[in-house]
PDB file of C-alpha atoms in Angstrom:
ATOM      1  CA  UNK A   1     -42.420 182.482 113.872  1.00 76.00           C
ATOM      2  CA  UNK A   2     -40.898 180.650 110.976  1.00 81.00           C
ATOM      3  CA  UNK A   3     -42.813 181.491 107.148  1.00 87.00           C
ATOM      4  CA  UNK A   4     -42.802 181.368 103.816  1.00 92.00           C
ATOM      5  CA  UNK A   5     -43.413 183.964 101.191  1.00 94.00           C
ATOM      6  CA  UNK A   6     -44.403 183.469  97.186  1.00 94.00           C
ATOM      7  CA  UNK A   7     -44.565 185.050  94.489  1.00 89.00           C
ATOM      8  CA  UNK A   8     -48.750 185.224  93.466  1.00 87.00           C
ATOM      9  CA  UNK A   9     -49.629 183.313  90.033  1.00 87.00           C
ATOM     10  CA  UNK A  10     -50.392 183.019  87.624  1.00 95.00           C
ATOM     11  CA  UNK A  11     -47.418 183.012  85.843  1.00 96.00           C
ATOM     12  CA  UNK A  12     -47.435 182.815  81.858  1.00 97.00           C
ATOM     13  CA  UNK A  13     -44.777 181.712  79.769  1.00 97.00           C
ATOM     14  CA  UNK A  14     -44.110 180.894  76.342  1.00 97.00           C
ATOM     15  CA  UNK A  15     -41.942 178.044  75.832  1.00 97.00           C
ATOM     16  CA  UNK A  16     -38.214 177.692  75.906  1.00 97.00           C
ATOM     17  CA  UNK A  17     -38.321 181.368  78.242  1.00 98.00           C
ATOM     18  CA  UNK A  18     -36.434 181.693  81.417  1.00 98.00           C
ATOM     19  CA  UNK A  19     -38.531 180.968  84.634  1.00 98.00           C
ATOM     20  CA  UNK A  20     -38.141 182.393  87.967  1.00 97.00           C
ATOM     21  CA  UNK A  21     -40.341 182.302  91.076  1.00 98.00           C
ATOM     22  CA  UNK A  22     -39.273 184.136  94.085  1.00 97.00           C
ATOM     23  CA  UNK A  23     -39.901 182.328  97.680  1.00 97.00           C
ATOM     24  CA  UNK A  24     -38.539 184.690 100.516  1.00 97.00           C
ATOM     25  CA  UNK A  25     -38.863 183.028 104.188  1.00 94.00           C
ATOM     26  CA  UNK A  26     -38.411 184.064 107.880  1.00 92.00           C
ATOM     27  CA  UNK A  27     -36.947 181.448 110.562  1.00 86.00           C
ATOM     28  CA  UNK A  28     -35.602 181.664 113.783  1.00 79.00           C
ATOM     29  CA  UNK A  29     -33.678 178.885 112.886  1.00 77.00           C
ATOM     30  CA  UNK A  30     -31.420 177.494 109.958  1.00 83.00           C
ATOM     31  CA  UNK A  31     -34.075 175.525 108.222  1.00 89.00           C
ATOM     32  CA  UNK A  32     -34.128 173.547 105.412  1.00 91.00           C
ATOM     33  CA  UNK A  33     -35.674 174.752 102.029  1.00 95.00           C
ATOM     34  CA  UNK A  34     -38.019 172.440  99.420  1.00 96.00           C
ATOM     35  CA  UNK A  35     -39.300 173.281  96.302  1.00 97.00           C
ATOM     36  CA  UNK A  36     -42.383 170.651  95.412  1.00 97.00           C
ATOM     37  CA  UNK A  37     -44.321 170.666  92.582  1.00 97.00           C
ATOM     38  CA  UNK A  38     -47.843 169.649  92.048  1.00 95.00           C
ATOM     39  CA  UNK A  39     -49.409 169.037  88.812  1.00 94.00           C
ATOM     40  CA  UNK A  40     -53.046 168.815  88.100  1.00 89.00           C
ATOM     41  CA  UNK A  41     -54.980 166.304  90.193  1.00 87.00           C
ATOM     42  CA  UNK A  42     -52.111 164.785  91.578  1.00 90.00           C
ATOM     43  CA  UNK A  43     -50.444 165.133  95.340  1.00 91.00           C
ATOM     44  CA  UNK A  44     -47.020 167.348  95.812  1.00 94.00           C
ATOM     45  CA  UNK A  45     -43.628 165.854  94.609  1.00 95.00           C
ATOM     46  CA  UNK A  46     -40.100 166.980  95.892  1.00 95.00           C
ATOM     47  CA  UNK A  47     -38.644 168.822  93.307  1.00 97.00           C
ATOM     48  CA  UNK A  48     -35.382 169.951  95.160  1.00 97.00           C
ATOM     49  CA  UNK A  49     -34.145 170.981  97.857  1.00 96.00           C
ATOM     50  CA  UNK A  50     -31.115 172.690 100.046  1.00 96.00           C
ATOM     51  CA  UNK A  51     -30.352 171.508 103.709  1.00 92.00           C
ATOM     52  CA  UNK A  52     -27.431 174.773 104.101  1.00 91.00           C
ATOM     53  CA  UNK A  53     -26.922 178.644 103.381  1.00 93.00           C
ATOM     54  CA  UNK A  54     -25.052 178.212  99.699  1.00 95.00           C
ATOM     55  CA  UNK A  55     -25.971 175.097  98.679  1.00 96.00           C
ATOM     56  CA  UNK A  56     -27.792 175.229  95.077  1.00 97.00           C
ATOM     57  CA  UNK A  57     -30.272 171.990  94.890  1.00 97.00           C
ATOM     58  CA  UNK A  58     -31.201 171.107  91.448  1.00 97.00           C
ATOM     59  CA  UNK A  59     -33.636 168.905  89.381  1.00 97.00           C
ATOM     60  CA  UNK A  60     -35.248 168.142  85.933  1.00 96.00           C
ATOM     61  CA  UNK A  61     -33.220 171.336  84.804  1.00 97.00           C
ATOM     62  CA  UNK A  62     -34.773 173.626  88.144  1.00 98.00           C
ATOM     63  CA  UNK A  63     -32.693 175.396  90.841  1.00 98.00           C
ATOM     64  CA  UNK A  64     -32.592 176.900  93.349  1.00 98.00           C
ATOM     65  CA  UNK A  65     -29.894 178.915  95.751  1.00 98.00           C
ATOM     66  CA  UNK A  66     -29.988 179.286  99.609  1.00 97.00           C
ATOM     67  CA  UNK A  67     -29.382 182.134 100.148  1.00 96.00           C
ATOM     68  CA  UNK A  68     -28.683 182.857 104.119  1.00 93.00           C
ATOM     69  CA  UNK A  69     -28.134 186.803 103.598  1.00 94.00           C
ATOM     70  CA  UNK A  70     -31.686 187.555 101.419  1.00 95.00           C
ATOM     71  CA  UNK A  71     -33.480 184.663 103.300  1.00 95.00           C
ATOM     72  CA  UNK A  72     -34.339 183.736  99.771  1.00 97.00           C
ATOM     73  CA  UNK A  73     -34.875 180.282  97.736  1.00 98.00           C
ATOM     74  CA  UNK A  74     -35.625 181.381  94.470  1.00 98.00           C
ATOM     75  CA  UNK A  75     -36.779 178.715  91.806  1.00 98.00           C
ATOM     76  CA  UNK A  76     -35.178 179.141  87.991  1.00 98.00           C
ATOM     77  CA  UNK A  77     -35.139 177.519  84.998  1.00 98.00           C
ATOM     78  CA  UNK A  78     -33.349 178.344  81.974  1.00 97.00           C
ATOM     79  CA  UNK A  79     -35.821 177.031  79.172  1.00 96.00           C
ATOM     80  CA  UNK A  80     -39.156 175.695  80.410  1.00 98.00           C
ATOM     81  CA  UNK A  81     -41.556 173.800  78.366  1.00 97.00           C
ATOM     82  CA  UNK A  82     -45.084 173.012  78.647  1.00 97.00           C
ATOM     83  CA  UNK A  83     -44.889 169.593  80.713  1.00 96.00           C
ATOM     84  CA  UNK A  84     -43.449 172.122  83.251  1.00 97.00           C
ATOM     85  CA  UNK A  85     -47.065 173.744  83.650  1.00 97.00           C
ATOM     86  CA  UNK A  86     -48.069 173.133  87.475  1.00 96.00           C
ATOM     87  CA  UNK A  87     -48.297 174.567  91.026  1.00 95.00           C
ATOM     88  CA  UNK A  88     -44.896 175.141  92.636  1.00 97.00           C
ATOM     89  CA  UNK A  89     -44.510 175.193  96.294  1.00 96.00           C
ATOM     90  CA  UNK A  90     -41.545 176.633  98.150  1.00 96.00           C
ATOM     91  CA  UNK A  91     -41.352 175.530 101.875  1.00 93.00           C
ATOM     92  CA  UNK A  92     -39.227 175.041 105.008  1.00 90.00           C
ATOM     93  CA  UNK A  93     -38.262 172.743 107.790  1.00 87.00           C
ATOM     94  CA  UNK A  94     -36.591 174.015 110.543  1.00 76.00           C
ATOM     95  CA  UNK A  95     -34.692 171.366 112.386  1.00 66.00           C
ATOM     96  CA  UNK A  96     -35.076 172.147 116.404  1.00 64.00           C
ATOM     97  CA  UNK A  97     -38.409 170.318 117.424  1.00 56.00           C
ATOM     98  CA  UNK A  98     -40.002 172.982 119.092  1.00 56.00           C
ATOM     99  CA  UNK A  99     -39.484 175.600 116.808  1.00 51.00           C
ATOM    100  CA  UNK A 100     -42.325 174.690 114.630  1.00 56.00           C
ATOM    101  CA  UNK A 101     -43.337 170.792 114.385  1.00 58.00           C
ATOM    102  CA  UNK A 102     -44.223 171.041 111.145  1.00 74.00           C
ATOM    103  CA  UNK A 103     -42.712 171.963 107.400  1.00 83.00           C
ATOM    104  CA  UNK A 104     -44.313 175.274 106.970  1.00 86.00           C
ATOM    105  CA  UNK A 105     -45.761 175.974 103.169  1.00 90.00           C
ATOM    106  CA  UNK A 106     -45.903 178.962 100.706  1.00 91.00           C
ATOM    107  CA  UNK A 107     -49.088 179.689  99.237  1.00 91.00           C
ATOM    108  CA  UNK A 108     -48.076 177.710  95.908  1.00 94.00           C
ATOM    109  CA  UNK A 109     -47.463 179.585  92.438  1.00 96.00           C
ATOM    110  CA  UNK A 110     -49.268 178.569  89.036  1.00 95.00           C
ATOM    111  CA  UNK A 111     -46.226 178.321  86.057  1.00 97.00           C
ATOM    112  CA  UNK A 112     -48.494 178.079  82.978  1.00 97.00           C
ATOM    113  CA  UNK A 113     -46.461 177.689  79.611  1.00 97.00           C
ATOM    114  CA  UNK A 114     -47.962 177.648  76.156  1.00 97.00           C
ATOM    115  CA  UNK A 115     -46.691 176.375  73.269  1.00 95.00           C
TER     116      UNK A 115
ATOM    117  CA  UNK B   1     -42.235 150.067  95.213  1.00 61.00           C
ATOM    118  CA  UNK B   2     -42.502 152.198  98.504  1.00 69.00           C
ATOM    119  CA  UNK B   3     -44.548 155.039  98.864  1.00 93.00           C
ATOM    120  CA  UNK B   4     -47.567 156.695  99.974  1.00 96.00           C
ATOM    121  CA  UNK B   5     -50.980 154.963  99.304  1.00 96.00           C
ATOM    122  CA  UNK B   6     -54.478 157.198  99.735  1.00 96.00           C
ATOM    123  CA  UNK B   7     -57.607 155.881  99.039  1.00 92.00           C
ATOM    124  CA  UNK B   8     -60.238 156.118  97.230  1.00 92.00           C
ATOM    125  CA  UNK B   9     -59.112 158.633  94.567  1.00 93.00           C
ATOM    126  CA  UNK B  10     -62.603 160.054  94.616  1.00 95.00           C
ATOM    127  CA  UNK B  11     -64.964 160.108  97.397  1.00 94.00           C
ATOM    128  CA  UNK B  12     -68.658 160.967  97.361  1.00 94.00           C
ATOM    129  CA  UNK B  13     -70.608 161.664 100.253  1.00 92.00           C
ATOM    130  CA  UNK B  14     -74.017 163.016 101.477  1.00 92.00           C
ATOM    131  CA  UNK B  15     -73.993 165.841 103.934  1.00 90.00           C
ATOM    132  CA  UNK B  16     -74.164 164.252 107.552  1.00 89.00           C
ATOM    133  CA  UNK B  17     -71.924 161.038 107.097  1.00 92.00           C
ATOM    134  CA  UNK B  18     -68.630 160.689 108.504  1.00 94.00           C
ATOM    135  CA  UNK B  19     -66.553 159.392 105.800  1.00 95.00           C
ATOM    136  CA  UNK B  20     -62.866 157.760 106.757  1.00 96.00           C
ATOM    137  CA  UNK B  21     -59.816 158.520 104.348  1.00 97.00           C
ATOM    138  CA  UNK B  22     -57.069 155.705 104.020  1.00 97.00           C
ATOM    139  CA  UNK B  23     -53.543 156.688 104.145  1.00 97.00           C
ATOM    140  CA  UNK B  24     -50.786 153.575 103.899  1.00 97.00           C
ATOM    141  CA  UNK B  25     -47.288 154.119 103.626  1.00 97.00           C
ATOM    142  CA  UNK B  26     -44.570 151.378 103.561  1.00 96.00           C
ATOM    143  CA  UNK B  27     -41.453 153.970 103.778  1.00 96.00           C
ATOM    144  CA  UNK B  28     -40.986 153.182 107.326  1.00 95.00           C
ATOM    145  CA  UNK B  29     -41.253 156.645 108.227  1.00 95.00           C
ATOM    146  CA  UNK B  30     -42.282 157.640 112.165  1.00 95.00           C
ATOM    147  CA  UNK B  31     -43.839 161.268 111.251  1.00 94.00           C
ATOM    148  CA  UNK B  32     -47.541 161.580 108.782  1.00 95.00           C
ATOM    149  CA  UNK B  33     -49.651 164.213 108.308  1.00 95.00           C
ATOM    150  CA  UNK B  34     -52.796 165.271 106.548  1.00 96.00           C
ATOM    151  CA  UNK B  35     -53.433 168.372 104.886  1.00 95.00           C
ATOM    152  CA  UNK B  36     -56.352 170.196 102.982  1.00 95.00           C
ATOM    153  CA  UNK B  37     -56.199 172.029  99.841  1.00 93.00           C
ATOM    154  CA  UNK B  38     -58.942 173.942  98.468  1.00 91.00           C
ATOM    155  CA  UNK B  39     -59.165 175.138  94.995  1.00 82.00           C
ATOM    156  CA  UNK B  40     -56.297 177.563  94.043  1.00 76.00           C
ATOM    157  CA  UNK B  41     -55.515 177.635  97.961  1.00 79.00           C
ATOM    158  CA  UNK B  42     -52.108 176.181  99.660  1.00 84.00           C
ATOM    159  CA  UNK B  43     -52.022 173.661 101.785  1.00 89.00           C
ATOM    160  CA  UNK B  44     -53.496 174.213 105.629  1.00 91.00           C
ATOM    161  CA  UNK B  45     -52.461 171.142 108.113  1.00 91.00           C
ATOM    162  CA  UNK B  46     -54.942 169.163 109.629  1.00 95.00           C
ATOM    163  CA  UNK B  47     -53.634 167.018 111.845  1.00 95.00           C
ATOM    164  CA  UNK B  48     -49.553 165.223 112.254  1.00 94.00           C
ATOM    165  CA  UNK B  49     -48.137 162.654 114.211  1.00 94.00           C
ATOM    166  CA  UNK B  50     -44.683 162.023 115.180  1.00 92.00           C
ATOM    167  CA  UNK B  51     -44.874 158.496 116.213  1.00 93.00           C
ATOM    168  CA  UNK B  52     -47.629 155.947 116.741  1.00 94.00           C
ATOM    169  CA  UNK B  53     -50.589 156.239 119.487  1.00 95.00           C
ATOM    170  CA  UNK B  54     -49.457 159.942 119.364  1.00 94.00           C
ATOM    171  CA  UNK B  55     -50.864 162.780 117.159  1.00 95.00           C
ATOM    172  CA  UNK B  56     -51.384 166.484 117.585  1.00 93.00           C
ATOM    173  CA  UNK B  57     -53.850 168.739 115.741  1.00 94.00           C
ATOM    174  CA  UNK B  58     -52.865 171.017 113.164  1.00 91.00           C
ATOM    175  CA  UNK B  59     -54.014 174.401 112.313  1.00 88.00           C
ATOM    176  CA  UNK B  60     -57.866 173.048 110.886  1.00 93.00           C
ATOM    177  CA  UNK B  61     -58.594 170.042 113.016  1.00 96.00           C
ATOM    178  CA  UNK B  62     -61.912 170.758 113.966  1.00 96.00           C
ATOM    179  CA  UNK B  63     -64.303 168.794 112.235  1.00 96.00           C
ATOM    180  CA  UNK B  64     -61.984 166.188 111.514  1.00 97.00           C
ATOM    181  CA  UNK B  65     -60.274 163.278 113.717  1.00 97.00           C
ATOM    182  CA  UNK B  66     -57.196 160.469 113.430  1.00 98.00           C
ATOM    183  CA  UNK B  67     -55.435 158.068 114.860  1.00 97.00           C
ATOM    184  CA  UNK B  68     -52.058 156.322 114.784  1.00 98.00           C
ATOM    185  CA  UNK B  69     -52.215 152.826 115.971  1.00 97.00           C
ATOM    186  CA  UNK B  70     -49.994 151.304 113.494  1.00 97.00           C
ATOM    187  CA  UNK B  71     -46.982 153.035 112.309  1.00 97.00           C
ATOM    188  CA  UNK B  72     -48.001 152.332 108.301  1.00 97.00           C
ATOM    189  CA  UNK B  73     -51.722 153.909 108.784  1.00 98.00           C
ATOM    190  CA  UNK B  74     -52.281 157.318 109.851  1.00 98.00           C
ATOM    191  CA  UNK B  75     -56.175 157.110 108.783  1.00 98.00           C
ATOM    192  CA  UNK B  76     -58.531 160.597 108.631  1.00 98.00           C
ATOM    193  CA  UNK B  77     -61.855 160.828 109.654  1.00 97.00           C
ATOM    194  CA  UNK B  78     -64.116 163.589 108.111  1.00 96.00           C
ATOM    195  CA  UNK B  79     -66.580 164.177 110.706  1.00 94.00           C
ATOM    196  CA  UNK B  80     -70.338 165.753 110.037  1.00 90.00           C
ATOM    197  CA  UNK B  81     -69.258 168.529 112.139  1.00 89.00           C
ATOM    198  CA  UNK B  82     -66.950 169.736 109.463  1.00 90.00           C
ATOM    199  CA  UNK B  83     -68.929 172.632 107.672  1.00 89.00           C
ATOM    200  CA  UNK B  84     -67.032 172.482 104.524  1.00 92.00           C
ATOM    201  CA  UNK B  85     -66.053 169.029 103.696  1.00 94.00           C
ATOM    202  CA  UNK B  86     -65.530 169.354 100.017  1.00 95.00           C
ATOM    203  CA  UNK B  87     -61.906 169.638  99.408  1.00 96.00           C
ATOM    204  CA  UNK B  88     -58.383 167.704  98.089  1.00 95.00           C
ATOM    205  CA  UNK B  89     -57.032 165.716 101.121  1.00 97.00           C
ATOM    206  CA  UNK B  90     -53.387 165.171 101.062  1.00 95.00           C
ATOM    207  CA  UNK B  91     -51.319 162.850 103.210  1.00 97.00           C
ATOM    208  CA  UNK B  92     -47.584 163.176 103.368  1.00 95.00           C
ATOM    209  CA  UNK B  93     -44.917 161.320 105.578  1.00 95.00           C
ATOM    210  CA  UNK B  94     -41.465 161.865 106.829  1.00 93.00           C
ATOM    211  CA  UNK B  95     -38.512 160.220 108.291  1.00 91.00           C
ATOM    212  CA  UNK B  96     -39.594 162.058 111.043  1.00 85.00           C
ATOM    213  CA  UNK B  97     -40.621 166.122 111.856  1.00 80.00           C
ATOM    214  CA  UNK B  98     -38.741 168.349 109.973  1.00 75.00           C
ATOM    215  CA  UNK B  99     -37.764 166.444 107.459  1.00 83.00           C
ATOM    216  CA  UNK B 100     -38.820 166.737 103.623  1.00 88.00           C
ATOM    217  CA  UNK B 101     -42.224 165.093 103.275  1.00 92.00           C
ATOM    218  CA  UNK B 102     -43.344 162.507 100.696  1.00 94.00           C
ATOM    219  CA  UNK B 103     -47.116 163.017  99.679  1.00 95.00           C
ATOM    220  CA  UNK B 104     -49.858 160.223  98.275  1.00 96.00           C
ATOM    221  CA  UNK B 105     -51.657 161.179  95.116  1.00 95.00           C
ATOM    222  CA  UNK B 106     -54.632 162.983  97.179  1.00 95.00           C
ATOM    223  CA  UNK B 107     -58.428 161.480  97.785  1.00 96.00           C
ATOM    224  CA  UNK B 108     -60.745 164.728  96.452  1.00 95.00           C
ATOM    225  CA  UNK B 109     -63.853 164.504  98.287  1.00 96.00           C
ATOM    226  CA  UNK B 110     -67.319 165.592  97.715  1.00 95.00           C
ATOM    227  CA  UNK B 111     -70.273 166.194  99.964  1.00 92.00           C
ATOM    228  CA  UNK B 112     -73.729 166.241  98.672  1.00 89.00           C
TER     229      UNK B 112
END
């Protein structure tokens, strides 16, 4: 069955450093990919996403690469500050109703970055 | 402004009651779900529907029940036969399955 794989948090930062949080998946499928980010208290917002193998989506300075041949959606960003501090989800959609009804999640990944 | 309205924010509860969650949304979208989060977990789906006066349980319905009679309202019922109410509720919506979600703000309730 379709999944979603994430890198475990936390992970620490200092400010203005490079950021990258591996999401890995497994579809039978070609899905779509999401990033969403949730900060504290608050529900999950779409960051970015990528509907294709090789499209890059991109956001608020974020990317992220479909990648068809790793099965990988990996989230970067070249200099994060500390309003970036939150959960990031990676997740997927896979288009053929029947497949999976439902956007499957990863596990989330705490970004903490201090001043 | 379209979106995703859940209410209350903050719910309190004793043990025993049923307590209803609202969800609203005026995106004009034919899919909703609910989800749970528990502290420094994922997300784990509850229940989703597709369309109205149809629904289908998730992967933690028991405890819990829905319905879908108007296509704005997808509201959640947290019944006393959940055994671990507590938790961050989530509702989310889509043009339909499949598609990227949008998500409310979240109703955290508590059970005393």
């Amino acid at each position: 069955g379709n999944s979603v794989t994430q890198m475990e948090g936390p992970v620490t930062l200092s400010e203005e450093a490079f950021l990258t949080i591996n999401c890995t998946y497994t579809a039978t499928g070609y899905p779509s990919l999401f990033w969403y980010v949730q900060y504290p208290g608050e529900g999950l917002q779409l960051l970015l996403k990528a509907t294709k193998a090789d499209d890059k989506g991109s956001n608020k300075g974020f990317e992220a690469t479909y990648r068809k041949e790793t099965t990988s959606f990996h989230l970067e960003k070249g200099s994060v500050q500390v309003s970036d501090s939150a959960v990031y989800f990676c997740a997927l959609s896979d288009p053929i109703i029947g497949n999976t009804d439902k956007l499957i999640f990863g596990t989330g990944t705490r970004l903490q970055v201090f001043p | 402004d379209g979106g995703i309205t859940q209410s209350p924010k903050y719910l309190f509860r004793k043990e025993g009651q049923n307590v209803t969650l609202s969800c609203e949304q005026n995106l004009n979208h034919d899919a909703m779900y609910w989800y749970r989060q528990d502290p420094g977990q994922g997300l784990r789906l509850i229940y989703y529907s597709q369309i109205v006066n149809d629904f289908q349980k998730g992967d933690i319905a028991e405890g819990y029940s829905v319905s879908r009679e108007k296509k704005e309202s997808f509201p959640l019922t947290v019944t006393s036969a959940q055994k671990n109410p507590t938790a961050f509720y989530l509702c989310a919506s889509s043009i339909q399955l499949n598609t990227e979600a949008f998500f409310g703000q979240g109703t955290r309730l508590t059970v005393v």
